[in-house]
mmCIF file of C-alpha atoms and ligand atoms in Angstrom:
data_model
loop_
_atom_site.group_PDB
_atom_site.id
_atom_site.type_symbol
_atom_site.label_atom_id
_atom_site.label_comp_id
_atom_site.label_asym_id
_atom_site.label_seq_id
_atom_site.Cartn_x
_atom_site.Cartn_y
_atom_site.Cartn_z
ATOM 1 C CA MET A 1 66.770 144.672 177.182
ATOM 2 C CA THR A 2 68.356 147.907 177.052
ATOM 3 C CA LEU A 3 65.300 150.950 177.403
ATOM 4 C CA HIS A 4 66.615 153.913 175.177
ATOM 5 C CA LYS A 5 64.805 156.973 176.479
ATOM 6 C CA ILE A 6 64.216 159.291 173.062
ATOM 7 C CA ILE A 7 63.537 162.623 172.401
ATOM 8 C CA TYR A 8 62.352 162.703 168.672
ATOM 9 C CA ASP A 9 63.617 165.402 166.478
ATOM 10 C CA THR A 10 61.475 165.613 163.466
ATOM 11 C CA ASP A 11 59.897 167.313 160.614
ATOM 12 C CA PRO A 12 56.436 165.327 159.772
ATOM 13 C CA GLY A 13 56.900 164.659 157.439
ATOM 14 C CA ILE A 14 55.675 161.046 155.819
ATOM 15 C CA ASP A 15 58.137 159.025 156.378
ATOM 16 C CA ASP A 16 58.692 161.165 159.924
ATOM 17 C CA ALA A 17 55.377 159.850 160.668
ATOM 18 C CA ILE A 18 56.245 155.993 159.997
ATOM 19 C CA ALA A 19 59.100 156.101 161.826
ATOM 20 C CA LEU A 20 57.203 157.400 165.203
ATOM 21 C CA VAL A 21 54.982 154.628 164.711
ATOM 22 C CA PHE A 22 57.464 152.301 165.337
ATOM 23 C CA GLN A 23 59.328 154.181 168.099
ATOM 24 C CA ALA A 24 55.572 154.175 169.574
ATOM 25 C CA LEU A 25 55.600 150.843 169.683
ATOM 26 C CA HIS A 26 58.675 148.936 169.956
ATOM 27 C CA PRO A 27 58.838 147.468 173.314
ATOM 28 C CA ASP A 28 62.818 149.275 174.212
ATOM 29 C CA ILE A 29 61.914 152.677 173.549
ATOM 30 C CA GLU A 30 60.319 155.029 175.582
ATOM 31 C CA LEU A 31 59.682 157.942 173.512
ATOM 32 C CA VAL A 32 60.200 161.060 176.275
ATOM 33 C CA GLY A 33 59.295 163.884 173.708
ATOM 34 C CA ILE A 34 58.698 165.076 170.386
ATOM 35 C CA THR A 35 60.115 167.958 169.032
ATOM 36 C CA SER A 36 59.330 169.553 165.889
ATOM 37 C CA VAL A 37 61.424 171.655 163.417
ATOM 38 C CA PHE A 38 60.571 173.268 159.534
ATOM 39 C CA GLY A 39 61.558 171.138 156.990
ATOM 40 C CA ASN A 40 58.804 169.330 154.764
ATOM 41 C CA ALA A 41 56.796 172.079 155.773
ATOM 42 C CA ASP A 42 56.625 175.244 157.996
ATOM 43 C CA ILE A 43 56.561 174.908 161.623
ATOM 44 C CA ASP A 44 52.935 175.634 162.270
ATOM 45 C CA THR A 45 52.341 172.369 159.674
ATOM 46 C CA THR A 46 55.042 170.387 161.772
ATOM 47 C CA THR A 47 53.668 170.968 165.085
ATOM 48 C CA ALA A 48 50.283 170.051 163.970
ATOM 49 C CA ASN A 49 51.588 167.108 162.310
ATOM 50 C CA ALA A 50 53.750 165.767 165.070
ATOM 51 C CA LEU A 51 50.534 166.868 167.784
ATOM 52 C CA TYR A 52 48.325 164.362 165.673
ATOM 53 C CA LEU A 53 50.581 161.721 165.437
ATOM 54 C CA ALA A 54 51.425 161.685 169.332
ATOM 55 C CA GLN A 55 47.710 161.840 170.236
ATOM 56 C CA ARG A 56 46.882 158.686 168.229
ATOM 57 C CA PHE A 57 50.303 156.727 168.744
ATOM 58 C CA ALA A 58 52.257 157.889 171.454
ATOM 59 C CA PRO A 59 49.515 159.884 174.009
ATOM 60 C CA GLY A 60 50.862 161.642 176.988
ATOM 61 C CA VAL A 61 54.164 162.508 174.939
ATOM 62 C CA PRO A 62 54.886 165.900 175.301
ATOM 63 C CA VAL A 63 55.141 167.609 171.892
ATOM 64 C CA VAL A 64 57.399 170.538 171.712
ATOM 65 C CA ARG A 65 57.253 173.455 168.943
ATOM 66 C CA GLY A 66 61.063 173.713 167.533
ATOM 67 C CA ALA A 67 62.871 175.903 165.021
ATOM 68 C CA ALA A 68 60.980 178.041 162.350
ATOM 69 C CA ALA A 69 64.050 178.581 160.168
ATOM 70 C CA PRO A 70 67.561 177.815 160.273
ATOM 71 C CA LEU A 71 70.255 179.306 162.364
ATOM 72 C CA ARG A 72 71.007 181.389 159.794
ATOM 73 C CA ARG A 73 68.823 181.757 156.891
ATOM 74 C CA PRO A 74 65.406 182.042 156.050
ATOM 75 C CA ALA A 75 63.163 179.384 155.984
ATOM 76 C CA PRO A 76 62.368 177.496 153.066
ATOM 77 C CA LEU A 77 59.524 177.432 150.502
ATOM 78 C CA PRO A 78 57.174 174.602 151.172
ATOM 79 C CA ILE A 79 57.512 171.261 149.252
ATOM 80 C CA PRO A 80 53.769 170.070 148.967
ATOM 81 C CA HIS A 81 54.786 167.724 145.930
ATOM 82 C CA ILE A 82 56.912 165.177 148.174
ATOM 83 C CA HIS A 83 54.744 165.042 151.540
ATOM 84 C CA GLY A 84 51.508 166.962 150.432
ATOM 85 C CA LYS A 85 49.754 170.022 151.124
ATOM 86 C CA ASP A 86 49.367 169.150 155.114
ATOM 87 C CA GLY A 87 52.655 167.760 154.997
ATOM 88 C CA LEU A 88 51.394 163.976 155.939
ATOM 89 C CA GLY A 89 50.165 162.813 152.803
ATOM 90 C CA GLU A 90 46.451 164.766 152.543
ATOM 91 C CA ILE A 91 45.123 161.301 154.445
ATOM 92 C CA GLU A 92 41.741 161.925 155.666
ATOM 93 C CA ARG A 93 42.077 162.321 159.930
ATOM 94 C CA ASP A 94 39.548 162.303 162.736
ATOM 95 C CA GLY A 95 39.742 163.702 166.162
ATOM 96 C CA GLY A 96 41.510 166.141 167.216
ATOM 97 C CA SER A 97 44.796 167.126 168.312
ATOM 98 C CA GLY A 98 46.915 167.766 171.723
ATOM 99 C CA LYS A 99 48.402 171.060 173.091
ATOM 100 C CA GLU A 100 51.549 171.656 172.513
ATOM 101 C CA ASP A 101 54.005 172.048 175.977
ATOM 102 C CA GLY A 102 54.729 175.579 176.587
ATOM 103 C CA ARG A 103 58.422 175.496 176.297
ATOM 104 C CA GLU A 104 60.784 175.949 173.442
ATOM 105 C CA ALA A 105 62.095 172.531 171.766
ATOM 106 C CA HIS A 106 66.070 173.243 172.687
ATOM 107 C CA ARG A 107 65.351 174.268 176.350
ATOM 108 C CA PHE A 108 63.085 171.186 176.713
ATOM 109 C CA MET A 109 66.257 169.144 175.567
ATOM 110 C CA VAL A 110 68.539 170.611 177.639
ATOM 111 C CA GLU A 111 66.276 170.528 180.734
ATOM 112 C CA THR A 112 65.404 166.654 179.937
ATOM 113 C CA VAL A 113 69.172 165.592 179.007
ATOM 114 C CA ARG A 114 70.034 167.090 182.916
ATOM 115 C CA ALA A 115 67.843 165.851 184.517
ATOM 116 C CA HIS A 116 68.194 162.242 182.846
ATOM 117 C CA PRO A 117 72.320 162.715 182.690
ATOM 118 C CA GLY A 118 73.753 159.397 179.937
ATOM 119 C CA GLU A 119 70.307 158.558 179.539
ATOM 120 C CA ILE A 120 68.351 160.426 176.698
ATOM 121 C CA THR A 121 69.350 159.325 172.923
ATOM 122 C CA LEU A 122 68.248 162.212 170.740
ATOM 123 C CA LEU A 123 67.103 161.036 167.371
ATOM 124 C CA ALA A 124 66.873 163.850 164.769
ATOM 125 C CA VAL A 125 65.610 163.310 161.519
ATOM 126 C CA GLY A 126 65.154 166.923 160.100
ATOM 127 C CA PRO A 127 66.735 169.988 159.883
ATOM 128 C CA LEU A 128 69.436 169.705 163.118
ATOM 129 C CA THR A 129 68.673 173.535 163.944
ATOM 130 C CA ASN A 130 67.128 172.501 167.241
ATOM 131 C CA LEU A 131 70.120 170.215 168.571
ATOM 132 C CA ALA A 132 72.563 172.695 167.657
ATOM 133 C CA LEU A 133 70.383 176.139 169.713
ATOM 134 C CA ALA A 134 70.722 173.100 172.659
ATOM 135 C CA LEU A 135 74.235 172.976 172.332
ATOM 136 C CA LEU A 136 74.703 176.992 172.024
ATOM 137 C CA LEU A 137 72.173 177.550 175.400
ATOM 138 C CA ASP A 138 74.511 174.713 176.860
ATOM 139 C CA PRO A 139 77.136 173.096 175.568
ATOM 140 C CA GLY A 140 77.570 170.747 178.728
ATOM 141 C CA ILE A 141 74.914 168.787 177.270
ATOM 142 C CA ALA A 142 77.362 167.295 174.926
ATOM 143 C CA THR A 143 78.839 164.825 177.896
ATOM 144 C CA LEU A 144 75.307 164.115 179.093
ATOM 145 C CA VAL A 145 73.312 162.846 176.354
ATOM 146 C CA ARG A 146 73.726 159.066 175.775
ATOM 147 C CA GLU A 147 74.121 159.428 171.981
ATOM 148 C CA VAL A 148 72.971 161.291 168.579
ATOM 149 C CA VAL A 149 71.627 159.574 166.262
ATOM 150 C CA VAL A 150 70.987 161.440 162.703
ATOM 151 C CA MET A 151 69.052 160.865 159.302
ATOM 152 C CA GLY A 152 71.089 162.835 157.420
ATOM 153 C CA GLY A 153 73.754 163.378 154.672
ATOM 154 C CA ALA A 154 75.268 160.929 152.193
ATOM 155 C CA PHE A 155 79.132 159.711 151.976
ATOM 156 C CA GLY A 156 78.532 158.655 148.139
ATOM 157 C CA ILE A 157 79.271 154.437 149.030
ATOM 158 C CA HIS A 158 76.656 153.911 146.131
ATOM 159 C CA GLY A 159 77.006 157.240 144.332
ATOM 160 C CA ALA A 160 74.647 159.568 145.875
ATOM 161 C CA LEU A 161 75.890 162.294 147.900
ATOM 162 C CA GLY A 162 72.150 164.414 148.001
ATOM 163 C CA ASN A 163 68.468 164.438 147.167
ATOM 164 C CA VAL A 164 67.914 167.834 147.236
ATOM 165 C CA THR A 165 70.738 169.188 145.073
ATOM 166 C CA PRO A 166 73.437 166.887 143.623
ATOM 167 C CA ALA A 167 75.201 167.909 146.416
ATOM 168 C CA ALA A 168 72.971 168.048 149.404
ATOM 169 C CA GLU A 169 70.462 165.436 151.422
ATOM 170 C CA ALA A 170 67.167 167.636 152.541
ATOM 171 C CA ASN A 171 68.324 167.510 156.293
ATOM 172 C CA MET A 172 71.709 168.830 155.769
ATOM 173 C CA HIS A 173 70.758 171.264 153.323
ATOM 174 C CA GLY A 174 67.889 172.592 155.625
ATOM 175 C CA ASP A 175 70.559 173.771 158.294
ATOM 176 C CA PRO A 176 74.212 172.869 156.938
ATOM 177 C CA ASP A 177 75.066 175.405 159.699
ATOM 178 C CA ALA A 178 73.208 173.711 162.135
ATOM 179 C CA ALA A 179 74.754 170.328 161.157
ATOM 180 C CA ASP A 180 77.972 171.093 161.642
ATOM 181 C CA ILE A 181 77.694 172.602 164.795
ATOM 182 C CA VAL A 182 75.955 169.540 165.788
ATOM 183 C CA PHE A 183 78.576 167.007 163.874
ATOM 184 C CA GLY A 184 81.447 169.150 165.898
ATOM 185 C CA ALA A 185 80.392 168.605 169.419
ATOM 186 C CA PRO A 186 82.116 166.423 171.804
ATOM 187 C CA TRP A 187 79.229 163.483 171.745
ATOM 188 C CA LYS A 188 78.662 160.165 170.256
ATOM 189 C CA VAL A 189 76.735 160.762 166.779
ATOM 190 C CA SER A 190 75.816 158.200 164.368
ATOM 191 C CA ILE A 191 74.376 159.138 160.634
ATOM 192 C CA ALA A 192 72.315 157.109 158.672
ATOM 193 C CA GLY A 193 72.374 158.838 155.462
ATOM 194 C CA LEU A 194 70.943 158.073 151.724
ATOM 195 C CA ASP A 195 73.760 155.777 151.815
ATOM 196 C CA VAL A 196 71.575 153.247 153.635
ATOM 197 C CA THR A 197 68.218 154.536 153.118
ATOM 198 C CA HIS A 198 68.176 153.947 149.962
ATOM 199 C CA GLU A 199 69.007 150.504 150.160
ATOM 200 C CA THR A 200 66.149 150.237 152.688
ATOM 201 C CA VAL A 201 63.307 150.523 150.221
ATOM 202 C CA MET A 202 59.532 149.566 151.775
ATOM 203 C CA THR A 203 58.271 148.275 148.839
ATOM 204 C CA THR A 204 53.981 148.332 147.922
ATOM 205 C CA ALA A 205 53.735 144.813 148.747
ATOM 206 C CA PHE A 206 55.585 145.252 152.147
ATOM 207 C CA LEU A 207 53.427 148.344 152.696
ATOM 208 C CA ALA A 208 50.227 146.341 151.404
ATOM 209 C CA ALA A 209 50.910 143.481 154.349
ATOM 210 C CA LEU A 210 51.355 146.059 156.919
ATOM 211 C CA ARG A 211 47.962 147.272 155.670
ATOM 212 C CA ASP A 212 46.351 143.741 156.054
ATOM 213 C CA ASN A 213 48.215 142.588 159.119
ATOM 214 C CA ALA A 214 49.402 145.122 161.296
ATOM 215 C CA GLY A 215 46.500 146.472 162.720
ATOM 216 C CA ASP A 216 45.589 150.395 163.093
ATOM 217 C CA ALA A 217 49.043 151.265 162.573
ATOM 218 C CA GLY A 218 49.892 149.144 159.908
ATOM 219 C CA ARG A 219 46.410 150.708 158.164
ATOM 220 C CA PHE A 220 48.109 154.390 158.947
ATOM 221 C CA VAL A 221 51.281 153.250 157.238
ATOM 222 C CA TRP A 222 49.781 152.296 154.117
ATOM 223 C CA ASP A 223 47.614 155.383 153.919
ATOM 224 C CA VAL A 224 49.993 157.832 154.519
ATOM 225 C CA SER A 225 52.604 156.253 152.595
ATOM 226 C CA ARG A 226 50.244 156.535 149.081
ATOM 227 C CA PHE A 227 51.011 159.971 148.298
ATOM 228 C CA TYR A 228 55.157 159.643 149.209
ATOM 229 C CA GLU A 229 54.614 156.483 147.167
ATOM 230 C CA ARG A 230 53.712 158.288 143.891
ATOM 231 C CA PHE A 231 56.481 161.356 144.638
ATOM 232 C CA HIS A 232 59.008 158.381 144.529
ATOM 233 C CA ALA A 233 57.168 156.948 140.853
ATOM 234 C CA GLU A 234 57.789 160.465 139.899
ATOM 235 C CA GLU A 235 61.157 160.599 140.909
ATOM 236 C CA GLY A 236 61.983 157.599 138.935
ATOM 237 C CA VAL A 237 62.108 154.849 142.143
ATOM 238 C CA THR A 238 59.003 153.112 141.281
ATOM 239 C CA GLY A 239 57.388 150.306 143.828
ATOM 240 C CA GLY A 240 57.585 151.709 146.912
ATOM 241 C CA ILE A 241 59.600 154.395 149.222
ATOM 242 C CA TYR A 242 62.670 155.024 150.848
ATOM 243 C CA ALA A 243 62.561 154.372 154.815
ATOM 244 C CA HIS A 244 64.901 157.334 155.512
ATOM 245 C CA ASP A 245 63.967 158.568 158.894
ATOM 246 C CA TYR A 246 62.778 154.876 159.935
ATOM 247 C CA SER A 247 66.324 153.652 159.490
ATOM 248 C CA ALA A 248 67.508 156.110 162.192
ATOM 249 C CA ALA A 249 64.779 154.636 164.659
ATOM 250 C CA ALA A 250 65.668 150.887 163.331
ATOM 251 C CA PHE A 251 69.904 151.751 164.344
ATOM 252 C CA VAL A 252 68.827 153.006 167.792
ATOM 253 C CA VAL A 253 67.433 149.332 168.765
ATOM 254 C CA ALA A 254 69.386 147.193 165.864
ATOM 255 C CA ARG A 255 72.883 148.991 165.388
ATOM 256 C CA GLU A 256 73.973 144.700 164.683
ATOM 257 C CA CYS A 257 72.062 145.463 161.103
ATOM 258 C CA TYR A 258 74.657 148.382 160.152
ATOM 259 C CA VAL A 259 78.238 148.741 159.215
ATOM 260 C CA THR A 260 79.740 151.712 159.959
ATOM 261 C CA ARG A 261 82.805 153.861 158.886
ATOM 262 C CA ARG A 262 84.306 155.908 161.985
ATOM 263 C CA GLY A 263 86.061 159.494 161.305
ATOM 264 C CA PRO A 264 85.299 163.154 161.807
ATOM 265 C CA VAL A 265 82.203 164.635 159.058
ATOM 266 C CA ARG A 266 82.078 168.368 157.814
ATOM 267 C CA VAL A 267 79.160 169.878 156.367
ATOM 268 C CA LEU A 268 79.953 173.033 153.921
ATOM 269 C CA THR A 269 77.887 175.467 154.503
ATOM 270 C CA GLU A 270 78.607 177.837 151.855
ATOM 271 C CA GLY A 271 78.383 177.630 147.856
ATOM 272 C CA ILE A 272 76.866 175.177 145.425
ATOM 273 C CA ALA A 273 77.610 172.311 147.472
ATOM 274 C CA ALA A 274 76.541 173.796 150.755
ATOM 275 C CA GLY A 275 74.830 170.740 152.937
ATOM 276 C CA LEU A 276 77.476 168.236 151.331
ATOM 277 C CA THR A 277 78.434 165.723 154.170
ATOM 278 C CA VAL A 278 82.184 164.667 153.988
ATOM 279 C CA GLN A 279 83.734 162.306 156.611
ATOM 280 C CA LYS A 280 87.891 161.615 156.991
ATOM 281 C CA PRO A 281 87.515 158.269 157.024
ATOM 282 C CA ALA A 282 90.070 157.010 160.299
ATOM 283 C CA SER A 283 91.834 155.286 157.936
ATOM 284 C CA MET A 284 93.292 158.438 156.007
ATOM 285 C CA HIS A 285 96.589 159.620 157.354
ATOM 286 C CA ALA A 286 96.835 162.293 155.777
ATOM 287 C CA PRO A 287 96.580 165.496 157.936
ATOM 288 C CA ALA A 288 93.440 167.718 157.621
ATOM 289 C CA PRO A 289 93.154 170.449 160.030
ATOM 290 C CA GLU A 290 89.385 171.278 159.747
ATOM 291 C CA TRP A 291 88.555 167.839 160.275
ATOM 292 C CA ASP A 292 91.491 166.565 162.555
ATOM 293 C CA THR A 293 90.353 168.574 165.875
ATOM 294 C CA ARG A 294 86.584 167.171 165.509
ATOM 295 C CA PRO A 295 85.317 164.093 167.259
ATOM 296 C CA ALA A 296 84.892 161.485 165.082
ATOM 297 C CA CYS A 297 81.386 160.448 164.074
ATOM 298 C CA ASP A 298 80.067 156.808 162.929
ATOM 299 C CA ALA A 299 78.315 157.071 159.252
ATOM 300 C CA CYS A 300 76.597 153.997 158.497
ATOM 301 C CA ILE A 301 77.793 152.707 154.977
ATOM 302 C CA GLY A 302 75.859 149.234 154.373
ATOM 303 C CA VAL A 303 73.098 147.733 156.118
ATOM 304 C CA ASP A 304 71.057 144.263 156.036
ATOM 305 C CA ALA A 305 68.073 146.038 154.946
ATOM 306 C CA ASP A 306 65.706 142.841 154.587
ATOM 307 C CA ALA A 307 66.597 142.648 158.716
ATOM 308 C CA VAL A 308 65.902 145.953 159.627
ATOM 309 C CA LEU A 309 62.385 145.961 157.486
ATOM 310 C CA GLU A 310 61.607 142.711 159.071
ATOM 311 C CA LEU A 311 62.269 144.442 162.292
ATOM 312 C CA PHE A 312 59.374 147.061 161.283
ATOM 313 C CA ALA A 313 56.788 144.632 160.246
ATOM 314 C CA ALA A 314 57.580 142.279 163.456
ATOM 315 C CA THR A 315 57.019 145.713 165.796
ATOM 316 C CA LEU A 316 54.059 146.768 164.228
ATOM 317 C CA SER A 317 52.469 143.369 164.209
ATOM 318 C CA ASN A 318 53.353 142.052 167.732
ATOM 319 C CA GLN A 319 51.739 145.077 168.436
ATOM 320 C CA ALA A 320 48.543 144.408 166.456
ATOM 321 C CA ARG A 321 47.929 140.618 167.730
ATOM 322 C CA ALA A 322 47.745 142.770 171.469
ATOM 323 C CA GLU A 323 45.101 145.117 170.210
ATOM 324 C CA PRO A 324 41.169 143.988 170.762
ATOM 325 C CA LEU A 325 39.206 142.730 168.065
ATOM 326 C CA ALA A 326 37.072 145.095 166.342
HETATM 327 O O1 RIB B 1 66.440 163.099 153.058
HETATM 328 C C1 RIB B 1 65.568 162.637 153.687
HETATM 329 C C2 RIB B 1 64.862 163.492 154.789
HETATM 330 O O2 RIB B 1 64.419 164.648 154.264
HETATM 331 C C3 RIB B 1 64.052 162.768 155.539
HETATM 332 O O3 RIB B 1 63.893 163.244 156.886
HETATM 333 C C4 RIB B 1 62.777 163.081 155.043
HETATM 334 O O4 RIB B 1 61.535 163.250 155.902
HETATM 335 C C5 RIB B 1 63.082 164.919 154.397
HETATM 336 O O5 RIB B 1 63.198 165.212 155.680
HETATM 337 CA CA1 CA B 2 62.373 164.191 158.207
#
């Protein structure tokens, strides 16, 4: 068994919450911190949501507040029609929430990576501002992290390049400057973008089975996904939700379920296509100086979606079997 020590950098967010539940319950994952970032809601909201999720599913894991805005742009406007006014599907919540760790997210990342050289995975499923700030603060961490796994971008494998503009996926669009910094640093980066997340659909039947068979976590996933499923239906995706952020978490523990393509990735930072991710595949030999000077990333271009979904269901169901009977 390989233990993955993860700092989960997140903008919860419904699919972020679903991915957190998986990490909290997977036996090979040790969550060492949850860092918040603006994105699906403002930073106060995403931090409050991270605190709620930690208290309910990952007690004792520090929650650290991150960036309120992108590196070079104002904070974006709220998007309550996707994740709800509270960023978490407007479910009923009981209980309070824990207390924030007093540090800033990017400093927490640097300190934790330096304390555990070669061991920390940065799993980033929101705008990449905190990771870029950590690199700017201490570029040396790039050689000390175990790996970086990102949910973001799209490489047009099944046609899609974006979901918030025709050219940009939400997390890349949220802070394209940060994303281009992160993909240019000399660390091991893997990217799960729309090419695989659009292939990995948690259907209504799948979610209902979790509700009925996977204990508290399964009921939570069902409850929190109701709002998201309505949003998907409005967008023409009927009968389920894309497993965006979970895909990146699944990649950490089950990369054999993914086909990847290697090559440097650039992110357009200006113009109507800001946030567009463009990879120069290793098989392309034409010179491209804006790519050739940068390290290769692994972009996911294929997925065994059935296996990835089965992993999610098994992880939650195994935990439910261990829960005390009500
Ligand atoms: O494009 C999907 C991504 O945008 C996910 O991380 C989701 O949570 C939203 O932030
Ligand atoms: Ca997210």
